[in-house]
Amino acid sequence: MSILAKLSSQAGDRSEGANRQVVIQCLENPNLLDEIVTGLHSQYAALVGDCAEVLTQVAEQHPDWLAPHAAALVPLLNHKATRVRWEAMHALALVARSAPAVIADLLPTLAEKIRTDSSVIVRDYATDAIANYAATGKPAAERAYPLLREALTAWEGKHAGHALRGLCNVATMAPALMDELCVIAADYSLAGRAVVRKAAKELLKTIESAQRQLSSTGGPVCR
């Protein structure tokens, strides 16, 4: 039996338990991922969503396994089905560190998704994809920085927590930006939402840790 036939939409399982069983099989036999990827091209949105969900759950444990297939997820970012878009974006966020070249080419699309996609989940994961890409090196961090700054204020700050966590990666990889990051951390440490304040404090800690590694004084860079 094809592994695709065992997916929830094909097996008539509304609980998605069937998808979880397929994930287990793929973890035991990664070669099955090739067939799951073929399902991304189906005309049936439910099947495409199942395949993207399986790939996401595999990537949560083994992002390097999905990295060779990352490009196959990109066309799904414009799918009419919201579930397909968010699963594809989630998977790309998970593999961003393992497939940075794919994310680099995708940065304008990710920024546009943050600005315009109707799904909060899609926008969150688009921010996470940029954030994780920023952790792959100084050039990536410098490219990600203006996009994460824009994400801070998008949709009245709904994605600020995700963007601030991404700026932690920028602080680690691009110390020349620390002065600007200090201002951002200070501003958002006074935010109304607790999750945003917590992320701002984490950014401040990351900045100070990075500064200690660069400076013999060990003094805080943000005052």
PDB file of C-alpha atoms in Angstrom, residues 12 15 22 27 31 57 66 75 80 99 105 113 115 117 126 129 140-141 151-152 154 156 173 179 194 215 220:
ATOM      1  CA  GLY A  12     -11.182   8.694   6.436  1.00  0.00           C
ATOM      2  CA  SER A  15      -8.743  12.577  14.229  1.00  0.00           C
ATOM      3  CA  VAL A  22       2.618   7.873   9.020  1.00  0.00           C
ATOM      4  CA  LEU A  27      10.920   8.363  11.223  1.00  0.00           C
ATOM      5  CA  ASN A  31      13.041   6.933   2.358  1.00  0.00           C
ATOM      6  CA  GLN A  57       6.335  16.719  12.276  1.00  0.00           C
ATOM      7  CA  LEU A  66      13.607  17.625   5.182  1.00  0.00           C
ATOM      8  CA  PRO A  75       4.893  26.847  -4.001  1.00  0.00           C
ATOM      9  CA  LYS A  80      -5.707  28.794  -1.208  1.00  0.00           C
ATOM     10  CA  ALA A  99      18.467  24.951   4.145  1.00  0.00           C
ATOM     11  CA  ASP A 105      15.827  33.304  -1.944  1.00  0.00           C
ATOM     12  CA  LYS A 113       3.501  37.078   3.846  1.00  0.00           C
ATOM     13  CA  ARG A 115       2.488  41.974   5.696  1.00  0.00           C
ATOM     14  CA  ASP A 117      -1.381  36.848   4.763  1.00  0.00           C
ATOM     15  CA  ALA A 126       7.094  33.344   8.361  1.00  0.00           C
ATOM     16  CA  ALA A 129      11.646  31.305   9.281  1.00  0.00           C
ATOM     17  CA  ALA A 140      22.122  36.147   6.939  1.00  0.00           C
ATOM     18  CA  ALA A 141      21.645  38.087  10.164  1.00  0.00           C
ATOM     19  CA  ALA A 151       7.768  42.338  11.752  1.00  0.00           C
ATOM     20  CA  LEU A 152       7.957  43.987  15.179  1.00  0.00           C
ATOM     21  CA  ALA A 154       3.266  44.449  11.676  1.00  0.00           C
ATOM     22  CA  GLU A 156      -0.222  46.116  15.547  1.00  0.00           C
ATOM     23  CA  MET A 173      25.761  36.949  14.599  1.00  0.00           C
ATOM     24  CA  ASP A 179      23.432  49.650  19.668  1.00  0.00           C
ATOM     25  CA  ALA A 194       3.949  39.800  29.017  1.00  0.00           C
ATOM     26  CA  SER A 215      34.904  42.896  25.314  1.00  0.00           C
ATOM     27  CA  PRO A 220      26.804  45.701  29.852  1.00  0.00           C
TER      28      PRO A 220
END
